[in-house]
Each structure stands twice: as structure tokens, then as C-alpha cells.
Short mmCIF file of C-alpha atoms and ligand atoms in Angstrom, two decimals:
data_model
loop_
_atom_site.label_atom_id
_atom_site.label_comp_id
_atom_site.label_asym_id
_atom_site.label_seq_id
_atom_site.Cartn_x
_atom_site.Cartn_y
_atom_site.Cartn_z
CA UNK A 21 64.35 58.33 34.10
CA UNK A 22 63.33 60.09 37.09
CA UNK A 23 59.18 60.89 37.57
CA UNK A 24 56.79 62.30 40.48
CA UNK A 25 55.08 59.03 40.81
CA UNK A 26 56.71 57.30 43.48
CA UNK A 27 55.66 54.66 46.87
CA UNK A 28 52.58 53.35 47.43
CA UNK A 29 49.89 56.33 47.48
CA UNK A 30 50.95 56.49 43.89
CA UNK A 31 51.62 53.04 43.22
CA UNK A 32 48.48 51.10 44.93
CA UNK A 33 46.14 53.63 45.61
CA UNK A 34 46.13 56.45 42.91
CA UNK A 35 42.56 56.36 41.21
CA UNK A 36 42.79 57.90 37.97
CA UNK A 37 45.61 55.21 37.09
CA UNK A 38 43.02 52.65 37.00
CA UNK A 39 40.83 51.40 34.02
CA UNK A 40 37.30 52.75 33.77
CA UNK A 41 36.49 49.36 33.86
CA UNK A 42 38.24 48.39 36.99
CA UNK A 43 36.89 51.97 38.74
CA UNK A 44 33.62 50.35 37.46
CA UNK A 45 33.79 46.50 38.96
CA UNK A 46 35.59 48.40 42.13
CA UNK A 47 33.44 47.96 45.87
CA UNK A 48 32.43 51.48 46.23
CA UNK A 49 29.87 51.85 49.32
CA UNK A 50 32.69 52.52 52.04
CA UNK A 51 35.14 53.49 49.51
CA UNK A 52 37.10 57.05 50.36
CA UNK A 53 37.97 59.23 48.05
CA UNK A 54 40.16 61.57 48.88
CA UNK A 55 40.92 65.02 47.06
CA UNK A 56 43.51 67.14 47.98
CA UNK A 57 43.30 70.79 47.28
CA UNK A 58 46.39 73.17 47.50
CA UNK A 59 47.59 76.57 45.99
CA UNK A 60 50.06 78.21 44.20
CA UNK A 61 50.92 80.99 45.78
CA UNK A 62 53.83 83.39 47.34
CA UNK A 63 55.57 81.48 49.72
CA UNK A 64 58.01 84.60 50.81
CA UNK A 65 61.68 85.13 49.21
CA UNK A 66 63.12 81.24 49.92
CA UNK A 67 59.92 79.55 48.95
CA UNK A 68 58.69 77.67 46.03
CA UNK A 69 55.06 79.05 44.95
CA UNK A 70 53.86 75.70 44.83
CA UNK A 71 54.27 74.58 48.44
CA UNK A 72 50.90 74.02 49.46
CA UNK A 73 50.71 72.07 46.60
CA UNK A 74 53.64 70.10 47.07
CA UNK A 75 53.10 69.51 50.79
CA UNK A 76 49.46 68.06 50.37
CA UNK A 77 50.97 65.32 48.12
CA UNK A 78 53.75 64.76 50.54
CA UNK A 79 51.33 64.18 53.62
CA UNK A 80 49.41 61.87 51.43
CA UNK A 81 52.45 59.78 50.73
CA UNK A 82 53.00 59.93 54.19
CA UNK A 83 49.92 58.71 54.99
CA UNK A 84 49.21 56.21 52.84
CA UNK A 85 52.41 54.78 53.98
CA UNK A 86 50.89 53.46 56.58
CA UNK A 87 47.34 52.50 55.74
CA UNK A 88 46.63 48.80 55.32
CA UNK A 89 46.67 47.06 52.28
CA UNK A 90 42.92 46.39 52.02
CA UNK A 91 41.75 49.99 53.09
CA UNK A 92 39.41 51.37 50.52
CA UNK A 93 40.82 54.61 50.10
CA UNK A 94 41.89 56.08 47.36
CA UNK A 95 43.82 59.70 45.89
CA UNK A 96 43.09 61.72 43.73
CA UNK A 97 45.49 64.28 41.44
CA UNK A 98 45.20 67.14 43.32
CA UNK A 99 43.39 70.20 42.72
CA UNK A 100 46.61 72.37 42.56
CA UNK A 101 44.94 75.58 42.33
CA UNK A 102 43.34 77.22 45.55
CA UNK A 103 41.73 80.33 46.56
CA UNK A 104 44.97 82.90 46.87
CA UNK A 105 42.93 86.49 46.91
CA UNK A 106 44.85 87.41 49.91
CA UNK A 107 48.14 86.89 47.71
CA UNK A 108 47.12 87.60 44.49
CA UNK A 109 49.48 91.27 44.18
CA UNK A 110 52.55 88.96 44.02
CA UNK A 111 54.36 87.44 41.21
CA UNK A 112 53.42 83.87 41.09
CA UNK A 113 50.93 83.42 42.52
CA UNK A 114 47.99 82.11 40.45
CA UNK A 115 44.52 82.24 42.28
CA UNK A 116 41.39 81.09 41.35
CA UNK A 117 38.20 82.85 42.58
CA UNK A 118 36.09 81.84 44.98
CA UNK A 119 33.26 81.58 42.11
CA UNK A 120 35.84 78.80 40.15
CA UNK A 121 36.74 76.90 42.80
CA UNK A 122 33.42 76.24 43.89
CA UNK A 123 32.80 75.30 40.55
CA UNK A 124 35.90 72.86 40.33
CA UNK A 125 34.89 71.27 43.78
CA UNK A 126 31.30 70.73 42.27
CA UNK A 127 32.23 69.25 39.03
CA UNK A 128 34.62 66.93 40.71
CA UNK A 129 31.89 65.81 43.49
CA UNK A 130 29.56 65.25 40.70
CA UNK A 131 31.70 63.15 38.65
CA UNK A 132 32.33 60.92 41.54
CA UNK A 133 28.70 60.90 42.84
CA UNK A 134 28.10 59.49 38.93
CA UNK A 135 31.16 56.42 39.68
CA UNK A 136 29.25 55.19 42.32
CA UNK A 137 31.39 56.40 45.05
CA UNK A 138 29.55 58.07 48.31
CA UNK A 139 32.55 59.22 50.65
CA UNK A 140 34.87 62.19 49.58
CA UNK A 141 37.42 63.89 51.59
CA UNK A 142 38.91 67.51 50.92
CA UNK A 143 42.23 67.61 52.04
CA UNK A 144 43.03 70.77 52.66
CA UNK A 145 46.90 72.44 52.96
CA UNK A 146 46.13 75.92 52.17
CA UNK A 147 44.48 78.65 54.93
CA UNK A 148 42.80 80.70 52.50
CA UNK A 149 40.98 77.89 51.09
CA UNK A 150 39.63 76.47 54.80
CA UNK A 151 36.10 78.50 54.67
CA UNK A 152 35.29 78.10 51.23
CA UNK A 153 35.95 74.24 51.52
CA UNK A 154 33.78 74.22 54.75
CA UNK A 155 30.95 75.76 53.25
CA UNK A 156 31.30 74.03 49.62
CA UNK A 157 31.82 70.52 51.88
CA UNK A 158 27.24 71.34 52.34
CA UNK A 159 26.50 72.10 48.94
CA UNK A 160 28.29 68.71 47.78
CA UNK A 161 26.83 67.20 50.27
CA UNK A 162 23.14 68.55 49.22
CA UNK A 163 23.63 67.82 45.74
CA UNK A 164 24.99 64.66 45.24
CA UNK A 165 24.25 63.21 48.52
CA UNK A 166 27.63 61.91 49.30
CA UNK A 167 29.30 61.83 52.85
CA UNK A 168 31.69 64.61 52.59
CA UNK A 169 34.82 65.53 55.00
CA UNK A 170 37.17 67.95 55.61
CA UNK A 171 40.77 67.67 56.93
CA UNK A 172 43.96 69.85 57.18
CA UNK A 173 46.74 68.17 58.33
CA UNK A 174 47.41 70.42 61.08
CA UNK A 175 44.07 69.69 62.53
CA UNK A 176 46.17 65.95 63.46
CA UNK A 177 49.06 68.10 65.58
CA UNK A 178 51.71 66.52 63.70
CA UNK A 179 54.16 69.92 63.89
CA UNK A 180 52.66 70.46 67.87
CA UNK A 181 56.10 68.84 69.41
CA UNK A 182 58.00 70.57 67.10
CA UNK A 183 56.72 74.32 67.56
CA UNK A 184 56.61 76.36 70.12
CA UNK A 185 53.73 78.75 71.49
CA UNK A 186 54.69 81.79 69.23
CA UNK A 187 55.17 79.53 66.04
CA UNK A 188 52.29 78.17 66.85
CA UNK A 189 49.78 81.33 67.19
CA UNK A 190 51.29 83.24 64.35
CA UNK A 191 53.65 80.94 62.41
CA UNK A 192 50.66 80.41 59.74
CA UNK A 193 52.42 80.64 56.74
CA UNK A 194 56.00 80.12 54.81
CA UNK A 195 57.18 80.27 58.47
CA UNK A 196 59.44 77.09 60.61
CA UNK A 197 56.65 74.40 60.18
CA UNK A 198 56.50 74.78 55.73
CA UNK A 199 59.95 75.92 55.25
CA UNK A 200 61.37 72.62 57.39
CA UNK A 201 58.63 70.56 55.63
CA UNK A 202 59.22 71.75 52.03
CA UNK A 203 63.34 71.47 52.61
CA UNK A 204 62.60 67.92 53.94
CA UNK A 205 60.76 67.18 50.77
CA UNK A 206 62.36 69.01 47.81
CA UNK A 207 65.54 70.58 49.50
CA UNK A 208 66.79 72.06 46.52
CA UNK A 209 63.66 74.14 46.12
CA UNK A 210 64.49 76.17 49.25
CA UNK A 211 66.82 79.11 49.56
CA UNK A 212 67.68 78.75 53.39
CA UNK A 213 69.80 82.10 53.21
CA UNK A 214 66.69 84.03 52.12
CA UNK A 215 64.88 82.61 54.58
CA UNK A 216 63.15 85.44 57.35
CA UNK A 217 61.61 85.92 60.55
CA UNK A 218 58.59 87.87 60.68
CA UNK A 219 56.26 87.66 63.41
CA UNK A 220 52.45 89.12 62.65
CA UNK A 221 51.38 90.80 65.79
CA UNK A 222 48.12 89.00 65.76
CA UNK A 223 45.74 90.41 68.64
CA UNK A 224 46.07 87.66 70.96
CA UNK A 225 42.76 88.92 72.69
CA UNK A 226 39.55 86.35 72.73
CA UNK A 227 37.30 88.88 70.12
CA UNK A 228 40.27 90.10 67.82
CA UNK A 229 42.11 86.63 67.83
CA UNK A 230 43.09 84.97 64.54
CA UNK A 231 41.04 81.70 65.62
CA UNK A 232 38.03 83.58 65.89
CA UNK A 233 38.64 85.36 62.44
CA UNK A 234 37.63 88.57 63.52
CA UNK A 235 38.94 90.68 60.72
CA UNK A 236 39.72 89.63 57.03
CA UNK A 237 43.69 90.39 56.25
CA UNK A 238 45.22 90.18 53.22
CA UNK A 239 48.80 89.05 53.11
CA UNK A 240 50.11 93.26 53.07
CA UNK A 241 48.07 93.73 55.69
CA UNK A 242 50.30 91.43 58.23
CA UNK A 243 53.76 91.02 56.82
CA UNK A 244 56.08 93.04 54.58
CA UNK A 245 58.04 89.58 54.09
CA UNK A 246 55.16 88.12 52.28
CA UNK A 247 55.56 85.12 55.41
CA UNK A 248 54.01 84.92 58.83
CA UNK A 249 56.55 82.93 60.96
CA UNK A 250 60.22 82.03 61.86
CA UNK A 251 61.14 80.68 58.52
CA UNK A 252 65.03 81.21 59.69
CA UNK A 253 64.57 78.36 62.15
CA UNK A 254 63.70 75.50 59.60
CA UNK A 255 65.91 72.93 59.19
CA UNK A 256 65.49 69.85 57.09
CA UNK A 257 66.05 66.99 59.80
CA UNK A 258 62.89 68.69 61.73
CA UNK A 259 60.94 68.90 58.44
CA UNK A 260 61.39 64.61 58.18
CA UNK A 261 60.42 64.24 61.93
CA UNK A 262 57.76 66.42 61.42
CA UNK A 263 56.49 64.13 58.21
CA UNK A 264 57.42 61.10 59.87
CA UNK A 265 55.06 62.01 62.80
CA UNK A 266 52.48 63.00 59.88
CA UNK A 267 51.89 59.90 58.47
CA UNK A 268 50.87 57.20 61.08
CA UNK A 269 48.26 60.03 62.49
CA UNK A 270 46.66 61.06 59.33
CA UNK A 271 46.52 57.27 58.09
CA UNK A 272 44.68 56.99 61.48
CA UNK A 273 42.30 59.84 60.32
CA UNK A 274 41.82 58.60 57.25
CA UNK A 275 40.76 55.21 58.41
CA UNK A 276 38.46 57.04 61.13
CA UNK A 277 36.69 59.11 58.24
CA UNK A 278 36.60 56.13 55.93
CA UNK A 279 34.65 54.01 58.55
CA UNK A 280 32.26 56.83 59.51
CA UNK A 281 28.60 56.64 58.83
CA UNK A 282 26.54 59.30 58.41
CA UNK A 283 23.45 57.13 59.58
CA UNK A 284 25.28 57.16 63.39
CA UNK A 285 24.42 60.54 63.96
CA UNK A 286 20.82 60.06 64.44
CA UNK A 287 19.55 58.86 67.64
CA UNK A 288 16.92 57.74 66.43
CA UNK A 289 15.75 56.20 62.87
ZN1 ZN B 27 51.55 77.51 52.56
#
């Protein structure tokens, strides 16, 4: 019988499938915990809703892939809900507020701050969840004093050979980069012949530019497509190169994180 459970992020390294008792006797002090947090959410007319979602677990597998058998790092289910405001007029897509997912992230952070464990990592594959992670990523850390990270797989480059400057600058969602990943993954879930091109004319200007976040959009605002990108590019072979490039350099980042100490930051003690 075919299940969602498969290779060895799932099979060695997937917390909750552990006893309370072993998740008890477990070494936690450099243990990493790692959360990833998604959304469901328009992905354009040839998208799944759930490809944030999906992709997040799909760089994990990746990633874990690759990660040595003793590394104390572990996943988590993910949080498959994110912030969606910015996409919330469209069918199928199912947003939390700001006000719940902060509450979510907290509850979670708490619950692991009362296993013992004192690293967490939010891995982050949706946009419109990057501030509010950044700014919950504090309050965990001021209330349950754990070490806590943030990391979106892009931040690794793993699509940079694949993309080119355009793509890059305004291909930030449903465009070449998801629709190759997400056809690479779960082909069937794409429609390929719906798939657009539409190219946000982001203000490539230092004030108004979309790295400096100027201005806050919401999805109408930018594209009548619903996407921001060259979806009609993707192609499924570029999706698996892009994964296979994935996992070897966010296995490296999640060894970096899980071996950094907060205590190194002070010159002095
Ligand atoms: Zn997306």
C-alpha cells in the first residue's frame, strides 16, 4: 500500500515516530530540531495549493539524505499552514493570521523547550511567512531560552545555476524554480499546459526594490495570473537537478546550525 512516509528523513530521523520514552532517554544538548513551516495557498492555474507545503518536506528529504548517520537532528511534521493574507481572495487558499501563527510557533517552541531540547530551526518555504518567522524566531528565543534559527532554502542558492537574472529578481512565486520543483516531485499534480509567464515589474531601483521591501503588495497588486515568474519554462529534469543540488548544501547548513553555539558570539565571558 502506498504512504507519504518514505527514505531516511522519515525513516531515521522523524521525531514524533519515537516513544516518549525514547524522546525522553534521547542526548538533547546539541540536538536540532527542525520545524518546517509552509502554506497552502494559490499557486496560479497549474499549481497544487499545497506547494509550499509539499516542497519544504521534499528539501528535507533531500537533505537529510545526506546528513550522517550520527547527526542529532531531527524533523518535525510540518506546520502546513502559513501566513497567506496576501492570497487569501482565492479559492484554496487557507491562511492563518498572523495572531495564530504566532501562537502555533509558540506552543510548539514551548513544548520542545519542556523535552529538554535547546536548538530549533524554522524552515521556512513560504515568502509571506519570512518576517513573521524572523521576528517570532526573538520571542521563542526570550521565552524559552532556546537557540533558535531560521532558514529558507533559497538562502543556500540551490536554483542560482539554474535561473537566470530575471527569474531570479521577480520569479518569486509559482514561477520556473516551484513549478520545475513541484513537477520533479509530484508530476501528476502539475498542469504544464496551464502553466504562464508573468513577469511583476518590480522597481528594480535601490529604495523601491523588492529586497528592500519598500511597499507591502498583495498578490492582485502584482499579477493577474495569481504567479510571479516564468512558470512556462519548468521542466521536470531541471526540477531533480535543482533538488539534487538542494540536498548536499542544506545538509551542510543543517550541520553548520546544529554545531553553532550561542555562547561564541560573545567576546568576552
Ligand atoms: Zn510557493
Amino acid at each position: 500500500m502506498p504512504f507519504r512516509y518514505e527514505g531516511k528523513a522519515f525513516d531515521r530521523r522523524f521525531l514524533p515516530r519515537l516513544t516518549t520514552k525514547e524522546i525522553e532517554a534521547m542526548p538533547k544538548e546539541n540536538a536540532l530540531i527542525v520545524l518546517p513551516v509552509g502554506a497552502v495557498e494559490q499557486h496560479g492555474p497549474h499549481m497544487p495549493v499545497y506547494t509550499d507545503t509539499l516542497l519544504g518536506e521534499a528539501f528535507m528529504a533531500a537533505a537529510f539524505e545526506h546528513l550522517p548517520e550520527d547527526a542529532p537532528i531531527w524533523l518535525l511534521p510540518s506546520v502546513a499552514y502559513g501566513k497567506s493574507t496576501e492570497h487569501m481572495e482565492y479559492p484554496g487558499t487557507i491562511t492563518l493570521s498572523a495572531q495564530t501563527l504566532m501562537m502555533v510557533l509558540q506552543d510548539i517552541a514551548a513544548s520542545l523547550a519542556r523535552s529538554g531540547f535547546r536548538k530549533l530551526l524554522l524552515f521556512n518555504t513560504h515568502g509571506g511567512n519570512a518576517d513573521l518567522l524572523g521576528m517570532m524566531a526573538r520571542e521563542i528565543r526570550i521565552a524559552t531560552g532556546m537557540a533558535v534559527f531560521r532558514l529558507d532554502p533559497g538562502a543556500v542558492g540551490y536554483s542560482d545555476p539554474f535561473t537566470d537574472d530575471e527569474e531570479k529578481a521577480c520569479g518569486i512565486h509559482a514561477g520556473d524554480v516551484e513549478t520545475s520543483l513541484v513537477m520533479a516531485v509530484c508530476p501528476d499534480w502539475v498542469k504544464p499546459e496551464l502553466a504562464p509567464r508573468e513577469m511583476p515589474r518590480f522597481p528594480r531601483t535601490s529604495a523601491l526594490s523588492l529586497r528592500a521591501k519598500s511597499f507591502a503588495w498583495i498578490t492582485r497588486d502584482i499579477s493577474a495570473s495569481g504567479i510571479a515568474g516564468d512558470a512556462a519554462k519548468a521542466a521536470p529534469d531541471r526540477g531533480e537537478a535543482m533538488l539534487k543540488r538542494a540536498g548536499p548544501l542544506l545538509a551542510e547548513a543543517l550541520l553548520e546550525i546544529a554545531a553553532f553555539e550561542m555562547s561564541s558570539l560573545r567576546e568576552r565571558n
